[in-house]
């Protein structure tokens, strides 16, 4: 067991974890933060995407011990005072989800995408989201959501 | 793009309005109820040992090592459960003599595909359960893998199930001459001026729902509660009860948030049975969640057919006959709907065309691969692919424009209702209007001009244009018709309305959504019909305790069957409310009008009683009409008289790089006619997702087994689900030809995109390559397959790339 201290969605946690514990399992099983989900075993689907010190990572490829001393942000921490984050709002406005299983990871990846490139072209959005799979939407409405937020950030 | 009008006024109809989804908030904030999120006191975690071999006898199996591993509470092999596990049900015995060797949840003496479950471990944590699998010793005696469908049917073939004595499960036939719905294909063949034969391969596909399957079982004395990531909680309740001998009224099934299904979650799974057995054995809750690689190898596949088609026609392009022979891959076992899927497709091969004669023959064959079962469209995409591809091949043979050939043969708007050569009666349709609109949407003439320019200039990147005109049979019901096809269950759907004292309304439906947006769509129907605010309606579903009666969600039946049941239940409430309003107003009920959520006397709108007042009057029950029961609840069950038949025209332009074989979609435009639209935003979403899956079958996806029967596409590394970068922006539009068979006029949209897009894309790819003499590319049309086809042709080889 290894002791780690991690700030998750603004709250400090100190826990003993097995060295092999993946960040996603730490979040889900030890902290009960089940907004972040697992979709594959191979880091291909991106359903488990969170932010580690502000940058998006697939939490199934990060060990919990690697997050020691860092800040983890998940989809559960995005809404403030009952107000959805603009990206959450855009996903709702643009019908960018159907079953919603990929949505937490897709939202976290989309936020990070705009942080790196605030005014992306459609092609840049599509390429930027290549690491996140969605089976329901055909991606078109996800692209629209990112465009909506990019537009509002410009204005 | 659909305009979203989220605040229609109270007098505006709710039908046809793109209301934002009620479902979304908990999904975008991560406050979800996926089964794998559940933790119950005392819960154990399960891991399943799966066969590494395609086919083998289990000479011996020893789970004792696992029983003493850290954290383990129990371990069982198939032999431990042999007497109690029963066989997984097959609800569709398509012929009386169909061979069904049985499908145990845990293999007992023999494994029949790589991924077949052989043992299960229960431990305190999932990690401990997985670790303990290492301690199980299994001695396998290998048997020959049976992979090739035609070889499996040959005399002396190695058998999947020795006891069955054959690899053929069934032969099913529909002959229009025998059925009296048309002439004989033999006569058509004899008289044919033109005959085109083709073989098409429907590759196996993995449904690829993003949420892996998960089940939690809580036992309590004789009863059991099962939370499952399933499309079919009601059918699961009945079937699990029958399989395990548990009284049905002691079984409760809950489908909470379900992360996609696409047909992949319409079956009774081995894992649901295994988790129930273990939970009852230990007397504590048990959870099993599959890994993605388990999902790829052990959750069923879709498609899997060899299609041999012969079409006959006159020289001027009138089709005279269609003869279809399918060999359908059942995989190792018959699951819930396995044998019925290709049979359902039998009715769709003639498509939108007036064939004078038709014959369909299908052989269902066992192989040592994971079973096949429903996958988005189930039988209809396969059939539509066959007919839409061979129509293009016939057009090429006749040197005719593919669109002109279709126009010569399709059922015209004036001819509906039309009974087809397969015996279905299409209620309504307008193929001309949808096609004209699609041609305009795509900019077809400009694309044709560009194609000509590129051909002339020998551009290394050629443009190919593909057409797919289609119809499908949706709203899988009429119970009577399903019975005539030997399907075990009915097709009705139920709904009930519960009016609360404050005038809020709970609607209970027997359908069970997994991402489609039914809560929003059904709320719109109820708000529209009842005249109450959209926000005042709650839709309850997916729990057999609160919605005890239903047949769940598949085949675009939710709105076309379940939605109509909701309308009927609402109408019953309005009729009872009318009596109460008349009593309150001291008026004659025949004089009352109901509009905008209130009753008023005809011609005197100033005196009125709102619905909420009636609801409270029923609750207080102080002054109801003499003898009236103080509830404002109702129940309805709807069994339609016919299927519904959405249709549409899909057009695709692809750029094919003849130097690399790479295919890119340049333009995709489609016009679907799904009858009356309820929520255009939801419709576009369903079409987009369907297109992605259909295009993926054409270009990217294939479940591949090696020569030993190992699945080589066992993860998302090897199985190419398309990403955002692989797909274009779709141009979608609608025509509206309401169904005449249901009061909502709806037809269903869930499968349309998937059914129509696969042939549109492949027709486009072949069109790009036809000047090179290439007339087929086997799906998926990967760069390698396309490149090889070009090279083979350049080197003088004939025929299609395989």
PDB file of N, CA, C and O in Angstrom, chain B residues 49-113:
ATOM      1  N   UNK B  49     -13.753 -17.308 -16.098  1.00  0.00           N
ATOM      2  CA  UNK B  49     -12.695 -17.929 -16.907  1.00  0.00           C
ATOM      3  C   UNK B  49     -13.308 -18.332 -18.243  1.00  0.00           C
ATOM      4  O   UNK B  49     -14.360 -18.979 -18.276  1.00  0.00           O
ATOM      5  N   UNK B  50     -12.627 -17.944 -19.313  1.00  0.00           N
ATOM      6  CA  UNK B  50     -13.174 -18.186 -20.647  1.00  0.00           C
ATOM      7  C   UNK B  50     -12.243 -19.086 -21.455  1.00  0.00           C
ATOM      8  O   UNK B  50     -11.037 -19.054 -21.269  1.00  0.00           O
ATOM      9  N   UNK B  51     -12.840 -19.843 -22.333  1.00  0.00           N
ATOM     10  CA  UNK B  51     -12.050 -20.784 -23.128  1.00  0.00           C
ATOM     11  C   UNK B  51     -11.063 -20.045 -24.028  1.00  0.00           C
ATOM     12  O   UNK B  51     -11.448 -19.132 -24.751  1.00  0.00           O
ATOM     13  N   UNK B  52      -9.791 -20.460 -23.999  1.00  0.00           N
ATOM     14  CA  UNK B  52      -8.836 -19.890 -24.953  1.00  0.00           C
ATOM     15  C   UNK B  52      -8.897 -20.597 -26.300  1.00  0.00           C
ATOM     16  O   UNK B  52      -8.205 -20.210 -27.239  1.00  0.00           O
ATOM     17  N   UNK B  53      -9.701 -21.637 -26.400  1.00  0.00           N
ATOM     18  CA  UNK B  53      -9.763 -22.438 -27.627  1.00  0.00           C
ATOM     19  C   UNK B  53     -11.139 -22.324 -28.258  1.00  0.00           C
ATOM     20  O   UNK B  53     -12.135 -22.149 -27.577  1.00  0.00           O
ATOM     21  N   UNK B  54     -11.168 -22.488 -29.577  1.00  0.00           N
ATOM     22  CA  UNK B  54     -12.433 -22.392 -30.289  1.00  0.00           C
ATOM     23  C   UNK B  54     -13.310 -23.621 -30.046  1.00  0.00           C
ATOM     24  O   UNK B  54     -14.535 -23.526 -30.010  1.00  0.00           O
ATOM     25  N   UNK B  55     -12.670 -24.775 -29.846  1.00  0.00           N
ATOM     26  CA  UNK B  55     -13.438 -26.012 -29.831  1.00  0.00           C
ATOM     27  C   UNK B  55     -12.617 -27.051 -29.088  1.00  0.00           C
ATOM     28  O   UNK B  55     -11.496 -27.350 -29.497  1.00  0.00           O
ATOM     29  N   UNK B  56     -13.130 -27.576 -28.017  1.00  0.00           N
ATOM     30  CA  UNK B  56     -12.360 -28.570 -27.259  1.00  0.00           C
ATOM     31  C   UNK B  56     -13.268 -29.276 -26.265  1.00  0.00           C
ATOM     32  O   UNK B  56     -14.262 -28.729 -25.793  1.00  0.00           O
ATOM     33  N   UNK B  57     -12.893 -30.528 -25.970  1.00  0.00           N
ATOM     34  CA  UNK B  57     -13.512 -31.242 -24.850  1.00  0.00           C
ATOM     35  C   UNK B  57     -12.838 -30.758 -23.570  1.00  0.00           C
ATOM     36  O   UNK B  57     -11.617 -30.523 -23.557  1.00  0.00           O
ATOM     37  N   UNK B  58     -13.615 -30.630 -22.523  1.00  0.00           N
ATOM     38  CA  UNK B  58     -13.017 -30.327 -21.223  1.00  0.00           C
ATOM     39  C   UNK B  58     -12.738 -31.679 -20.552  1.00  0.00           C
ATOM     40  O   UNK B  58     -13.647 -32.315 -20.009  1.00  0.00           O
ATOM     41  N   UNK B  59     -11.478 -32.122 -20.640  1.00  0.00           N
ATOM     42  CA  UNK B  59     -11.132 -33.434 -20.071  1.00  0.00           C
ATOM     43  C   UNK B  59     -11.235 -33.374 -18.557  1.00  0.00           C
ATOM     44  O   UNK B  59     -11.740 -34.289 -17.909  1.00  0.00           O
ATOM     45  N   UNK B  60     -10.726 -32.301 -17.986  1.00  0.00           N
ATOM     46  CA  UNK B  60     -10.845 -32.138 -16.538  1.00  0.00           C
ATOM     47  C   UNK B  60     -10.804 -30.652 -16.219  1.00  0.00           C
ATOM     48  O   UNK B  60     -10.245 -29.858 -16.975  1.00  0.00           O
ATOM     49  N   UNK B  61     -11.410 -30.327 -15.106  1.00  0.00           N
ATOM     50  CA  UNK B  61     -11.362 -28.928 -14.656  1.00  0.00           C
ATOM     51  C   UNK B  61     -11.322 -28.933 -13.132  1.00  0.00           C
ATOM     52  O   UNK B  61     -12.068 -29.664 -12.482  1.00  0.00           O
ATOM     53  N   UNK B  62     -10.403 -28.156 -12.566  1.00  0.00           N
ATOM     54  CA  UNK B  62     -10.199 -28.150 -11.120  1.00  0.00           C
ATOM     55  C   UNK B  62     -10.179 -26.697 -10.641  1.00  0.00           C
ATOM     56  O   UNK B  62      -9.262 -25.944 -10.958  1.00  0.00           O
ATOM     57  N   UNK B  63     -11.217 -26.326  -9.893  1.00  0.00           N
ATOM     58  CA  UNK B  63     -11.303 -24.944  -9.412  1.00  0.00           C
ATOM     59  C   UNK B  63     -10.837 -24.826  -7.956  1.00  0.00           C
ATOM     60  O   UNK B  63     -10.948 -23.754  -7.362  1.00  0.00           O
ATOM     61  N   UNK B  64     -10.317 -25.921  -7.366  1.00  0.00           N
ATOM     62  CA  UNK B  64     -10.008 -25.890  -5.926  1.00  0.00           C
ATOM     63  C   UNK B  64      -8.929 -24.863  -5.598  1.00  0.00           C
ATOM     64  O   UNK B  64      -8.948 -24.253  -4.533  1.00  0.00           O
ATOM     65  N   UNK B  65      -8.004 -24.682  -6.519  1.00  0.00           N
ATOM     66  CA  UNK B  65      -6.947 -23.685  -6.276  1.00  0.00           C
ATOM     67  C   UNK B  65      -7.505 -22.289  -6.134  1.00  0.00           C
ATOM     68  O   UNK B  65      -7.066 -21.483  -5.302  1.00  0.00           O
ATOM     69  N   UNK B  66      -8.511 -21.996  -6.924  1.00  0.00           N
ATOM     70  CA  UNK B  66      -9.125 -20.668  -6.857  1.00  0.00           C
ATOM     71  C   UNK B  66      -9.887 -20.480  -5.554  1.00  0.00           C
ATOM     72  O   UNK B  66      -9.935 -19.383  -5.000  1.00  0.00           O
ATOM     73  N   UNK B  67     -10.453 -21.579  -5.055  1.00  0.00           N
ATOM     74  CA  UNK B  67     -11.276 -21.467  -3.836  1.00  0.00           C
ATOM     75  C   UNK B  67     -10.462 -21.017  -2.639  1.00  0.00           C
ATOM     76  O   UNK B  67     -11.006 -20.423  -1.703  1.00  0.00           O
ATOM     77  N   UNK B  68      -9.160 -21.320  -2.666  1.00  0.00           N
ATOM     78  CA  UNK B  68      -8.321 -20.949  -1.513  1.00  0.00           C
ATOM     79  C   UNK B  68      -7.492 -19.710  -1.797  1.00  0.00           C
ATOM     80  O   UNK B  68      -6.646 -19.324  -0.989  1.00  0.00           O
ATOM     81  N   UNK B  69      -7.713 -19.059  -2.911  1.00  0.00           N
ATOM     82  CA  UNK B  69      -6.948 -17.840  -3.243  1.00  0.00           C
ATOM     83  C   UNK B  69      -7.426 -16.674  -2.364  1.00  0.00           C
ATOM     84  O   UNK B  69      -8.549 -16.701  -1.848  1.00  0.00           O
ATOM     85  N   UNK B  70      -6.564 -15.655  -2.193  1.00  0.00           N
ATOM     86  CA  UNK B  70      -6.919 -14.538  -1.310  1.00  0.00           C
ATOM     87  C   UNK B  70      -8.221 -13.853  -1.721  1.00  0.00           C
ATOM     88  O   UNK B  70      -8.429 -13.567  -2.897  1.00  0.00           O
ATOM     89  N   UNK B  71      -9.082 -13.653  -0.739  1.00  0.00           N
ATOM     90  CA  UNK B  71     -10.308 -12.883  -0.966  1.00  0.00           C
ATOM     91  C   UNK B  71     -11.440 -13.649  -1.612  1.00  0.00           C
ATOM     92  O   UNK B  71     -12.531 -13.110  -1.785  1.00  0.00           O
ATOM     93  N   UNK B  72     -11.193 -14.916  -1.948  1.00  0.00           N
ATOM     94  CA  UNK B  72     -12.202 -15.657  -2.714  1.00  0.00           C
ATOM     95  C   UNK B  72     -13.269 -16.245  -1.795  1.00  0.00           C
ATOM     96  O   UNK B  72     -12.959 -16.814  -0.751  1.00  0.00           O
ATOM     97  N   UNK B  73     -14.525 -16.117  -2.192  1.00  0.00           N
ATOM     98  CA  UNK B  73     -15.638 -16.693  -1.433  1.00  0.00           C
ATOM     99  C   UNK B  73     -16.225 -17.921  -2.104  1.00  0.00           C
ATOM    100  O   UNK B  73     -17.023 -18.633  -1.502  1.00  0.00           O
ATOM    101  N   UNK B  74     -15.846 -18.140  -3.337  1.00  0.00           N
ATOM    102  CA  UNK B  74     -16.366 -19.329  -4.008  1.00  0.00           C
ATOM    103  C   UNK B  74     -15.877 -19.396  -5.433  1.00  0.00           C
ATOM    104  O   UNK B  74     -15.533 -18.372  -6.030  1.00  0.00           O
ATOM    105  N   UNK B  75     -15.815 -20.628  -5.951  1.00  0.00           N
ATOM    106  CA  UNK B  75     -15.450 -20.816  -7.355  1.00  0.00           C
ATOM    107  C   UNK B  75     -16.218 -22.027  -7.869  1.00  0.00           C
ATOM    108  O   UNK B  75     -16.362 -23.021  -7.145  1.00  0.00           O
ATOM    109  N   UNK B  76     -16.725 -21.937  -9.077  1.00  0.00           N
ATOM    110  CA  UNK B  76     -17.560 -22.994  -9.640  1.00  0.00           C
ATOM    111  C   UNK B  76     -17.217 -23.219 -11.111  1.00  0.00           C
ATOM    112  O   UNK B  76     -16.995 -22.252 -11.855  1.00  0.00           O
ATOM    113  N   UNK B  77     -17.221 -24.463 -11.513  1.00  0.00           N
ATOM    114  CA  UNK B  77     -17.113 -24.778 -12.932  1.00  0.00           C
ATOM    115  C   UNK B  77     -18.516 -25.077 -13.454  1.00  0.00           C
ATOM    116  O   UNK B  77     -19.479 -25.163 -12.676  1.00  0.00           O
ATOM    117  N   UNK B  78     -18.620 -25.265 -14.755  1.00  0.00           N
ATOM    118  CA  UNK B  78     -19.911 -25.622 -15.338  1.00  0.00           C
ATOM    119  C   UNK B  78     -20.462 -26.908 -14.746  1.00  0.00           C
ATOM    120  O   UNK B  78     -21.678 -27.074 -14.635  1.00  0.00           O
ATOM    121  N   UNK B  79     -19.562 -27.806 -14.357  1.00  0.00           N
ATOM    122  CA  UNK B  79     -20.038 -29.084 -13.797  1.00  0.00           C
ATOM    123  C   UNK B  79     -20.757 -28.871 -12.468  1.00  0.00           C
ATOM    124  O   UNK B  79     -21.685 -29.594 -12.122  1.00  0.00           O
ATOM    125  N   UNK B  80     -20.324 -27.866 -11.712  1.00  0.00           N
ATOM    126  CA  UNK B  80     -20.977 -27.595 -10.430  1.00  0.00           C
ATOM    127  C   UNK B  80     -22.409 -27.119 -10.609  1.00  0.00           C
ATOM    128  O   UNK B  80     -23.244 -27.284  -9.730  1.00  0.00           O
ATOM    129  N   UNK B  81     -22.663 -26.451 -11.743  1.00  0.00           N
ATOM    130  CA  UNK B  81     -24.002 -25.889 -11.972  1.00  0.00           C
ATOM    131  C   UNK B  81     -24.790 -26.673 -13.032  1.00  0.00           C
ATOM    132  O   UNK B  81     -25.875 -26.253 -13.439  1.00  0.00           O
ATOM    133  N   UNK B  82     -24.224 -27.806 -13.479  1.00  0.00           N
ATOM    134  CA  UNK B  82     -24.812 -28.518 -14.628  1.00  0.00           C
ATOM    135  C   UNK B  82     -26.290 -28.843 -14.420  1.00  0.00           C
ATOM    136  O   UNK B  82     -27.089 -28.770 -15.349  1.00  0.00           O
ATOM    137  N   UNK B  83     -26.653 -29.182 -13.179  1.00  0.00           N
ATOM    138  CA  UNK B  83     -28.037 -29.618 -12.955  1.00  0.00           C
ATOM    139  C   UNK B  83     -29.008 -28.459 -12.763  1.00  0.00           C
ATOM    140  O   UNK B  83     -30.215 -28.657 -12.793  1.00  0.00           O
ATOM    141  N   UNK B  84     -28.495 -27.272 -12.526  1.00  0.00           N
ATOM    142  CA  UNK B  84     -29.411 -26.166 -12.195  1.00  0.00           C
ATOM    143  C   UNK B  84     -29.397 -25.016 -13.194  1.00  0.00           C
ATOM    144  O   UNK B  84     -30.297 -24.179 -13.177  1.00  0.00           O
ATOM    145  N   UNK B  85     -28.380 -24.961 -14.062  1.00  0.00           N
ATOM    146  CA  UNK B  85     -28.259 -23.748 -14.874  1.00  0.00           C
ATOM    147  C   UNK B  85     -29.216 -23.694 -16.069  1.00  0.00           C
ATOM    148  O   UNK B  85     -29.467 -22.621 -16.612  1.00  0.00           O
ATOM    149  N   UNK B  86     -29.770 -24.833 -16.474  1.00  0.00           N
ATOM    150  CA  UNK B  86     -30.667 -24.817 -17.631  1.00  0.00           C
ATOM    151  C   UNK B  86     -29.929 -24.398 -18.886  1.00  0.00           C
ATOM    152  O   UNK B  86     -28.706 -24.281 -18.910  1.00  0.00           O
ATOM    153  N   UNK B  87     -30.684 -24.187 -19.954  1.00  0.00           N
ATOM    154  CA  UNK B  87     -30.118 -23.682 -21.204  1.00  0.00           C
ATOM    155  C   UNK B  87     -30.627 -22.271 -21.438  1.00  0.00           C
ATOM    156  O   UNK B  87     -31.782 -21.957 -21.158  1.00  0.00           O
ATOM    157  N   UNK B  88     -29.758 -21.428 -22.002  1.00  0.00           N
ATOM    158  CA  UNK B  88     -30.200 -20.092 -22.382  1.00  0.00           C
ATOM    159  C   UNK B  88     -31.321 -20.221 -23.411  1.00  0.00           C
ATOM    160  O   UNK B  88     -31.253 -21.069 -24.300  1.00  0.00           O
ATOM    161  N   UNK B  89     -32.351 -19.398 -23.304  1.00  0.00           N
ATOM    162  CA  UNK B  89     -33.514 -19.579 -24.172  1.00  0.00           C
ATOM    163  C   UNK B  89     -33.295 -19.073 -25.594  1.00  0.00           C
ATOM    164  O   UNK B  89     -32.624 -18.076 -25.820  1.00  0.00           O
ATOM    165  N   UNK B  90     -33.875 -19.797 -26.534  1.00  0.00           N
ATOM    166  CA  UNK B  90     -34.024 -19.308 -27.907  1.00  0.00           C
ATOM    167  C   UNK B  90     -35.525 -19.143 -28.140  1.00  0.00           C
ATOM    168  O   UNK B  90     -36.273 -20.110 -28.049  1.00  0.00           O
ATOM    169  N   UNK B  91     -35.947 -17.916 -28.399  1.00  0.00           N
ATOM    170  CA  UNK B  91     -37.385 -17.629 -28.500  1.00  0.00           C
ATOM    171  C   UNK B  91     -37.904 -17.717 -29.925  1.00  0.00           C
ATOM    172  O   UNK B  91     -39.040 -17.361 -30.189  1.00  0.00           O
ATOM    173  N   UNK B  92     -37.044 -18.132 -30.862  1.00  0.00           N
ATOM    174  CA  UNK B  92     -37.482 -18.084 -32.257  1.00  0.00           C
ATOM    175  C   UNK B  92     -37.148 -19.382 -32.992  1.00  0.00           C
ATOM    176  O   UNK B  92     -36.258 -19.416 -33.850  1.00  0.00           O
ATOM    177  N   UNK B  93     -37.866 -20.452 -32.665  1.00  0.00           N
ATOM    178  CA  UNK B  93     -37.664 -21.708 -33.408  1.00  0.00           C
ATOM    179  C   UNK B  93     -38.327 -21.589 -34.775  1.00  0.00           C
ATOM    180  O   UNK B  93     -39.517 -21.825 -34.912  1.00  0.00           O
ATOM    181  N   UNK B  94     -37.540 -21.218 -35.780  1.00  0.00           N
ATOM    182  CA  UNK B  94     -38.124 -20.805 -37.061  1.00  0.00           C
ATOM    183  C   UNK B  94     -38.765 -21.945 -37.842  1.00  0.00           C
ATOM    184  O   UNK B  94     -39.596 -21.700 -38.719  1.00  0.00           O
ATOM    185  N   UNK B  95     -38.343 -23.181 -37.559  1.00  0.00           N
ATOM    186  CA  UNK B  95     -38.999 -24.324 -38.187  1.00  0.00           C
ATOM    187  C   UNK B  95     -39.258 -25.378 -37.109  1.00  0.00           C
ATOM    188  O   UNK B  95     -38.556 -25.419 -36.096  1.00  0.00           O
ATOM    189  N   UNK B  96     -40.245 -26.228 -37.329  1.00  0.00           N
ATOM    190  CA  UNK B  96     -40.556 -27.242 -36.309  1.00  0.00           C
ATOM    191  C   UNK B  96     -39.390 -28.198 -36.070  1.00  0.00           C
ATOM    192  O   UNK B  96     -39.234 -28.724 -34.953  1.00  0.00           O
ATOM    193  N   UNK B  97     -38.564 -28.420 -37.097  1.00  0.00           N
ATOM    194  CA  UNK B  97     -37.477 -29.391 -36.944  1.00  0.00           C
ATOM    195  C   UNK B  97     -36.117 -28.707 -36.738  1.00  0.00           C
ATOM    196  O   UNK B  97     -35.069 -29.316 -36.925  1.00  0.00           O
ATOM    197  N   UNK B  98     -36.129 -27.446 -36.349  1.00  0.00           N
ATOM    198  CA  UNK B  98     -34.875 -26.729 -36.124  1.00  0.00           C
ATOM    199  C   UNK B  98     -34.016 -27.461 -35.089  1.00  0.00           C
ATOM    200  O   UNK B  98     -34.518 -27.895 -34.050  1.00  0.00           O
ATOM    201  N   UNK B  99     -32.743 -27.611 -35.395  1.00  0.00           N
ATOM    202  CA  UNK B  99     -31.821 -28.272 -34.463  1.00  0.00           C
ATOM    203  C   UNK B  99     -31.312 -27.241 -33.466  1.00  0.00           C
ATOM    204  O   UNK B  99     -30.735 -26.220 -33.843  1.00  0.00           O
ATOM    205  N   UNK B 100     -31.550 -27.486 -32.193  1.00  0.00           N
ATOM    206  CA  UNK B 100     -31.031 -26.620 -31.138  1.00  0.00           C
ATOM    207  C   UNK B 100     -30.333 -27.486 -30.104  1.00  0.00           C
ATOM    208  O   UNK B 100     -30.985 -28.143 -29.289  1.00  0.00           O
ATOM    209  N   UNK B 101     -29.000 -27.515 -30.145  1.00  0.00           N
ATOM    210  CA  UNK B 101     -28.275 -28.411 -29.245  1.00  0.00           C
ATOM    211  C   UNK B 101     -28.236 -27.924 -27.809  1.00  0.00           C
ATOM    212  O   UNK B 101     -27.704 -28.618 -26.937  1.00  0.00           O
ATOM    213  N   UNK B 102     -28.801 -26.764 -27.529  1.00  0.00           N
ATOM    214  CA  UNK B 102     -28.795 -26.239 -26.162  1.00  0.00           C
ATOM    215  C   UNK B 102     -27.604 -25.338 -25.918  1.00  0.00           C
ATOM    216  O   UNK B 102     -26.553 -25.494 -26.537  1.00  0.00           O
ATOM    217  N   UNK B 103     -27.790 -24.372 -25.015  1.00  0.00           N
ATOM    218  CA  UNK B 103     -26.772 -23.359 -24.776  1.00  0.00           C
ATOM    219  C   UNK B 103     -26.583 -23.163 -23.276  1.00  0.00           C
ATOM    220  O   UNK B 103     -27.228 -22.314 -22.658  1.00  0.00           O
ATOM    221  N   UNK B 104     -25.693 -23.954 -22.674  1.00  0.00           N
ATOM    222  CA  UNK B 104     -25.453 -23.768 -21.239  1.00  0.00           C
ATOM    223  C   UNK B 104     -24.708 -22.460 -20.986  1.00  0.00           C
ATOM    224  O   UNK B 104     -23.912 -22.025 -21.814  1.00  0.00           O
ATOM    225  N   UNK B 105     -24.969 -21.830 -19.844  1.00  0.00           N
ATOM    226  CA  UNK B 105     -24.275 -20.570 -19.535  1.00  0.00           C
ATOM    227  C   UNK B 105     -22.807 -20.823 -19.238  1.00  0.00           C
ATOM    228  O   UNK B 105     -21.942 -20.064 -19.669  1.00  0.00           O
ATOM    229  N   UNK B 106     -22.528 -21.858 -18.465  1.00  0.00           N
ATOM    230  CA  UNK B 106     -21.148 -22.288 -18.238  1.00  0.00           C
ATOM    231  C   UNK B 106     -20.974 -23.628 -18.942  1.00  0.00           C
ATOM    232  O   UNK B 106     -21.763 -24.553 -18.715  1.00  0.00           O
ATOM    233  N   UNK B 107     -19.957 -23.723 -19.799  1.00  0.00           N
ATOM    234  CA  UNK B 107     -19.718 -24.965 -20.529  1.00  0.00           C
ATOM    235  C   UNK B 107     -19.492 -26.110 -19.540  1.00  0.00           C
ATOM    236  O   UNK B 107     -18.847 -25.928 -18.499  1.00  0.00           O
ATOM    237  N   UNK B 108     -20.037 -27.270 -19.863  1.00  0.00           N
ATOM    238  CA  UNK B 108     -19.928 -28.410 -18.944  1.00  0.00           C
ATOM    239  C   UNK B 108     -18.850 -29.385 -19.424  1.00  0.00           C
ATOM    240  O   UNK B 108     -17.853 -29.593 -18.739  1.00  0.00           O
ATOM    241  N   UNK B 109     -19.045 -29.955 -20.591  1.00  0.00           N
ATOM    242  CA  UNK B 109     -18.089 -30.959 -21.081  1.00  0.00           C
ATOM    243  C   UNK B 109     -17.295 -30.478 -22.280  1.00  0.00           C
ATOM    244  O   UNK B 109     -16.304 -31.094 -22.644  1.00  0.00           O
ATOM    245  N   UNK B 110     -17.740 -29.419 -22.905  1.00  0.00           N
ATOM    246  CA  UNK B 110     -17.123 -29.017 -24.162  1.00  0.00           C
ATOM    247  C   UNK B 110     -17.259 -27.506 -24.333  1.00  0.00           C
ATOM    248  O   UNK B 110     -18.283 -26.930 -23.971  1.00  0.00           O
ATOM    249  N   UNK B 111     -16.210 -26.875 -24.884  1.00  0.00           N
ATOM    250  CA  UNK B 111     -16.304 -25.453 -25.250  1.00  0.00           C
ATOM    251  C   UNK B 111     -16.464 -25.367 -26.760  1.00  0.00           C
ATOM    252  O   UNK B 111     -15.901 -26.169 -27.500  1.00  0.00           O
ATOM    253  N   UNK B 112     -17.247 -24.366 -27.192  1.00  0.00           N
ATOM    254  CA  UNK B 112     -17.588 -24.303 -28.615  1.00  0.00           C
ATOM    255  C   UNK B 112     -17.222 -22.990 -29.289  1.00  0.00           C
ATOM    256  O   UNK B 112     -17.524 -22.787 -30.460  1.00  0.00           O
ATOM    257  N   UNK B 113     -16.624 -22.071 -28.547  1.00  0.00           N
ATOM    258  CA  UNK B 113     -16.017 -20.893 -29.175  1.00  0.00           C
ATOM    259  C   UNK B 113     -15.009 -20.297 -28.201  1.00  0.00           C
ATOM    260  O   UNK B 113     -15.102 -20.530 -26.986  1.00  0.00           O
TER     261      UNK B 113
END
